[in-house]
């Protein structure tokens, strides 16, 4: 009889053990007004307020955003983890709403959704934000990026910088009036075969957009 009672109590304890998904600040946040064309990041703290391990799987974002767990997908009772949400505003304008979803083993919140908003205001438009080159060692590949001022005031392009000495960048144009255009000429000459990737930064005098970034990727095929 005592053994049966003990087993009943144990079963009741086990059946009451469950995780509880929580997130500091709630499931809604706002990036505010964005002037950048580069990705922005927000890190959120996920908590487990239950008495069993919280398991998180299948983290996914809607178009233009991603969700990445920076910590372990298993969170102990009373513990916490970190979720990084990345949003790329380059292809959006105006008010935007995006969702990052996931699966959990919390029976009360098995499919939580985190919603964020942003208002994207463009100052400069680039016709390319990701440059891809294909060449061979000691051979040159070039491309040009068109930069257009889509704001209602003048913008001065003050310079540009590449993260790699093998990619040389040159700017045409200085002050861009509204609707005006400039060009960024990019020339790469890899010194050895393989993959080279990095960033190009364009600098301006605009207080809300001091710099604009774009990515580049180069593959130098071995010479035969």
GROMACS .gro file of C-alpha atoms in nm:
model
  224
    1UNK     CA    1   0.000   0.000   0.000
    2UNK     CA    2   0.283   0.240   0.090
    3UNK     CA    3   0.461   0.154  -0.233
    4UNK     CA    4   0.145   0.223  -0.433
    5UNK     CA    5   0.099   0.557  -0.256
    6UNK     CA    6   0.461   0.650  -0.326
    7UNK     CA    7   0.422   0.564  -0.692
    8UNK     CA    8   0.103   0.771  -0.709
    9UNK     CA    9   0.277   1.070  -0.553
   10UNK     CA   10   0.574   1.030  -0.790
   11UNK     CA   11   0.343   1.012  -1.091
   12UNK     CA   12   0.162   1.325  -0.977
   13UNK     CA   13   0.493   1.511  -0.937
   14UNK     CA   14   0.613   1.399  -1.278
   15UNK     CA   15   0.286   1.492  -1.444
   16UNK     CA   16   0.300   1.842  -1.293
   17UNK     CA   17   0.658   1.903  -1.410
   18UNK     CA   18   0.659   2.119  -1.719
   19UNK     CA   19   0.860   2.402  -1.873
   20UNK     CA   20   0.734   2.758  -1.907
   21UNK     CA   21   0.850   2.973  -2.199
   22UNK     CA   22   0.907   3.341  -2.132
   23UNK     CA   23   1.084   3.631  -2.295
   24UNK     CA   24   1.207   3.948  -2.130
   25UNK     CA   25   1.016   4.248  -2.262
   26UNK     CA   26   0.745   4.039  -2.425
   27UNK     CA   27   0.696   3.908  -2.777
   28UNK     CA   28   0.671   4.244  -2.952
   29UNK     CA   29   0.941   4.507  -3.009
   30UNK     CA   30   1.018   4.793  -3.247
   31UNK     CA   31   1.349   4.863  -3.422
   32UNK     CA   32   1.224   5.218  -3.470
   33UNK     CA   33   1.315   5.426  -3.774
   34UNK     CA   34   1.599   5.276  -3.977
   35UNK     CA   35   1.805   5.470  -4.229
   36UNK     CA   36   2.067   5.205  -4.284
   37UNK     CA   37   2.083   4.948  -4.564
   38UNK     CA   38   2.293   4.718  -4.345
   39UNK     CA   39   2.143   4.443  -4.126
   40UNK     CA   40   2.043   4.535  -3.769
   41UNK     CA   41   2.046   4.298  -3.471
   42UNK     CA   42   1.849   4.262  -3.149
   43UNK     CA   43   1.930   4.005  -2.879
   44UNK     CA   44   1.645   3.881  -2.660
   45UNK     CA   45   1.660   3.687  -2.332
   46UNK     CA   46   1.448   3.373  -2.322
   47UNK     CA   47   1.360   3.237  -1.979
   48UNK     CA   48   1.228   2.910  -1.838
   49UNK     CA   49   0.995   2.978  -1.547
   50UNK     CA   50   0.884   2.615  -1.518
   51UNK     CA   51   1.013   2.313  -1.331
   52UNK     CA   52   1.125   2.105  -1.630
   53UNK     CA   53   1.376   2.160  -1.911
   54UNK     CA   54   1.256   2.394  -2.186
   55UNK     CA   55   1.346   2.273  -2.536
   56UNK     CA   56   1.343   2.510  -2.834
   57UNK     CA   57   1.357   2.394  -3.196
   58UNK     CA   58   1.278   2.512  -3.550
   59UNK     CA   59   1.362   2.879  -3.506
   60UNK     CA   60   1.272   3.056  -3.832
   61UNK     CA   61   1.201   3.407  -3.959
   62UNK     CA   62   0.982   3.558  -4.227
   63UNK     CA   63   1.138   3.713  -4.539
   64UNK     CA   64   1.416   3.958  -4.457
   65UNK     CA   65   1.483   3.840  -4.102
   66UNK     CA   66   1.642   3.546  -3.923
   67UNK     CA   67   1.637   3.412  -3.570
   68UNK     CA   68   1.940   3.236  -3.421
   69UNK     CA   69   1.979   3.077  -3.080
   70UNK     CA   70   2.312   3.188  -2.935
   71UNK     CA   71   2.279   2.956  -2.639
   72UNK     CA   72   2.190   2.589  -2.599
   73UNK     CA   73   1.845   2.488  -2.721
   74UNK     CA   74   1.778   2.323  -2.383
   75UNK     CA   75   1.716   2.570  -2.098
   76UNK     CA   76   1.708   2.438  -1.742
   77UNK     CA   77   1.436   2.540  -1.496
   78UNK     CA   78   1.507   2.893  -1.378
   79UNK     CA   79   1.765   2.936  -1.652
   80UNK     CA   80   1.780   3.158  -1.959
   81UNK     CA   81   1.910   3.167  -2.314
   82UNK     CA   82   1.973   3.423  -2.586
   83UNK     CA   83   1.794   3.461  -2.917
   84UNK     CA   84   1.953   3.687  -3.181
   85UNK     CA   85   1.718   3.840  -3.438
   86UNK     CA   86   1.875   3.989  -3.751
   87UNK     CA   87   1.681   4.207  -3.995
   88UNK     CA   88   1.805   4.328  -4.334
   89UNK     CA   89   1.615   4.647  -4.427
   90UNK     CA   90   1.782   4.700  -4.766
   91UNK     CA   91   1.485   4.581  -4.976
   92UNK     CA   92   1.206   4.737  -4.771
   93UNK     CA   93   1.045   5.079  -4.741
   94UNK     CA   94   0.803   5.232  -4.495
   95UNK     CA   95   0.640   5.044  -4.208
   96UNK     CA   96   0.740   4.677  -4.191
   97UNK     CA   97   0.626   4.396  -3.963
   98UNK     CA   98   0.812   4.065  -3.941
   99UNK     CA   99   0.777   3.749  -3.734
  100UNK     CA  100   1.024   3.499  -3.588
  101UNK     CA  101   0.866   3.171  -3.479
  102UNK     CA  102   0.984   2.859  -3.301
  103UNK     CA  103   0.868   2.535  -3.145
  104UNK     CA  104   0.887   2.456  -2.774
  105UNK     CA  105   0.784   2.175  -2.541
  106UNK     CA  106   0.584   2.417  -2.324
  107UNK     CA  107   0.229   2.279  -2.354
  108UNK     CA  108   0.087   2.627  -2.288
  109UNK     CA  109   0.304   2.797  -2.555
  110UNK     CA  110   0.421   2.537  -2.803
  111UNK     CA  111   0.458   2.771  -3.102
  112UNK     CA  112   0.556   3.118  -2.977
  113UNK     CA  113   0.584   3.403  -3.229
  114UNK     CA  114   0.800   3.712  -3.176
  115UNK     CA  115   0.683   4.010  -3.381
  116UNK     CA  116   0.889   4.318  -3.453
  117UNK     CA  117   0.825   4.635  -3.649
  118UNK     CA  118   1.047   4.891  -3.818
  119UNK     CA  119   1.007   5.202  -4.031
  120UNK     CA  120   1.258   5.215  -4.315
  121UNK     CA  121   1.348   5.553  -4.464
  122UNK     CA  122   1.592   5.546  -4.754
  123UNK     CA  123   1.848   5.822  -4.799
  124UNK     CA  124   2.074   5.650  -5.052
  125UNK     CA  125   1.975   5.369  -5.286
  126UNK     CA  126   2.242   5.130  -5.413
  127UNK     CA  127   2.165   4.918  -5.719
  128UNK     CA  128   2.380   4.640  -5.568
  129UNK     CA  129   2.431   4.550  -5.204
  130UNK     CA  130   2.615   4.218  -5.259
  131UNK     CA  131   2.897   4.205  -5.513
  132UNK     CA  132   3.012   3.874  -5.662
  133UNK     CA  133   3.335   3.840  -5.859
  134UNK     CA  134   3.475   3.542  -6.049
  135UNK     CA  135   3.831   3.555  -6.180
  136UNK     CA  136   4.172   3.387  -6.162
  137UNK     CA  137   4.480   3.481  -5.959
  138UNK     CA  138   4.646   3.802  -6.084
  139UNK     CA  139   4.355   3.867  -6.321
  140UNK     CA  140   4.128   4.165  -6.272
  141UNK     CA  141   3.749   4.175  -6.237
  142UNK     CA  142   3.552   4.497  -6.212
  143UNK     CA  143   3.202   4.623  -6.142
  144UNK     CA  144   3.034   4.954  -6.066
  145UNK     CA  145   2.770   5.032  -5.804
  146UNK     CA  146   2.523   5.312  -5.876
  147UNK     CA  147   2.441   5.533  -5.574
  148UNK     CA  148   2.133   5.754  -5.588
  149UNK     CA  149   2.018   6.019  -5.341
  150UNK     CA  150   1.649   5.950  -5.271
  151UNK     CA  151   1.619   6.197  -4.982
  152UNK     CA  152   1.489   6.554  -5.004
  153UNK     CA  153   1.823   6.719  -4.926
  154UNK     CA  154   2.184   6.711  -5.052
  155UNK     CA  155   2.418   6.435  -4.935
  156UNK     CA  156   2.796   6.448  -4.965
  157UNK     CA  157   2.975   6.119  -5.031
  158UNK     CA  158   3.299   6.168  -4.839
  159UNK     CA  159   3.482   5.844  -4.917
  160UNK     CA  160   3.480   5.465  -4.945
  161UNK     CA  161   3.690   5.188  -4.796
  162UNK     CA  162   3.738   4.816  -4.868
  163UNK     CA  163   3.820   4.563  -4.597
  164UNK     CA  164   4.064   4.388  -4.834
  165UNK     CA  165   4.373   4.537  -5.004
  166UNK     CA  166   4.295   4.319  -5.305
  167UNK     CA  167   3.972   4.510  -5.370
  168UNK     CA  168   4.026   4.871  -5.473
  169UNK     CA  169   3.731   5.114  -5.468
  170UNK     CA  170   3.701   5.458  -5.630
  171UNK     CA  171   3.417   5.708  -5.612
  172UNK     CA  172   3.285   5.947  -5.871
  173UNK     CA  173   3.082   6.250  -5.764
  174UNK     CA  174   3.087   6.444  -5.439
  175UNK     CA  175   2.770   6.623  -5.332
  176UNK     CA  176   2.454   6.449  -5.450
  177UNK     CA  177   2.149   6.668  -5.486
  178UNK     CA  178   1.806   6.501  -5.445
  179UNK     CA  179   1.775   6.254  -5.732
  180UNK     CA  180   2.147   6.282  -5.811
  181UNK     CA  181   2.371   5.981  -5.873
  182UNK     CA  182   2.731   5.876  -5.816
  183UNK     CA  183   2.923   5.560  -5.901
  184UNK     CA  184   3.144   5.337  -5.691
  185UNK     CA  185   3.399   5.158  -5.911
  186UNK     CA  186   3.528   4.829  -5.767
  187UNK     CA  187   3.834   4.646  -5.898
  188UNK     CA  188   3.959   4.318  -5.757
  189UNK     CA  189   4.281   4.132  -5.837
  190UNK     CA  190   4.324   3.821  -5.619
  191UNK     CA  191   4.682   3.712  -5.555
  192UNK     CA  192   4.600   3.345  -5.498
  193UNK     CA  193   4.320   3.099  -5.577
  194UNK     CA  194   4.027   3.055  -5.342
  195UNK     CA  195   3.751   3.254  -5.178
  196UNK     CA  196   3.781   3.611  -5.064
  197UNK     CA  197   3.498   3.796  -4.892
  198UNK     CA  198   3.457   4.116  -4.697
  199UNK     CA  199   3.292   4.456  -4.674
  200UNK     CA  200   3.290   4.789  -4.852
  201UNK     CA  201   3.194   5.096  -4.652
  202UNK     CA  202   3.073   5.421  -4.811
  203UNK     CA  203   3.095   5.730  -4.589
  204UNK     CA  204   2.864   6.032  -4.602
  205UNK     CA  205   2.813   6.361  -4.418
  206UNK     CA  206   2.448   6.283  -4.343
  207UNK     CA  207   2.391   6.274  -3.964
  208UNK     CA  208   2.138   5.992  -3.992
  209UNK     CA  209   2.343   5.784  -4.235
  210UNK     CA  210   2.715   5.828  -4.164
  211UNK     CA  211   2.800   5.512  -4.354
  212UNK     CA  212   2.651   5.255  -4.591
  213UNK     CA  213   2.782   4.899  -4.612
  214UNK     CA  214   2.781   4.635  -4.881
  215UNK     CA  215   2.929   4.288  -4.896
  216UNK     CA  216   3.157   4.135  -5.158
  217UNK     CA  217   3.245   3.777  -5.245
  218UNK     CA  218   3.516   3.668  -5.487
  219UNK     CA  219   3.615   3.326  -5.616
  220UNK     CA  220   3.950   3.300  -5.789
  221UNK     CA  221   3.971   2.981  -5.992
  222UNK     CA  222   4.311   2.811  -6.002
  223UNK     CA  223   4.505   2.888  -6.321
  224UNK     CA  224   4.569   2.597  -6.552
   0.00000   0.00000   0.00000
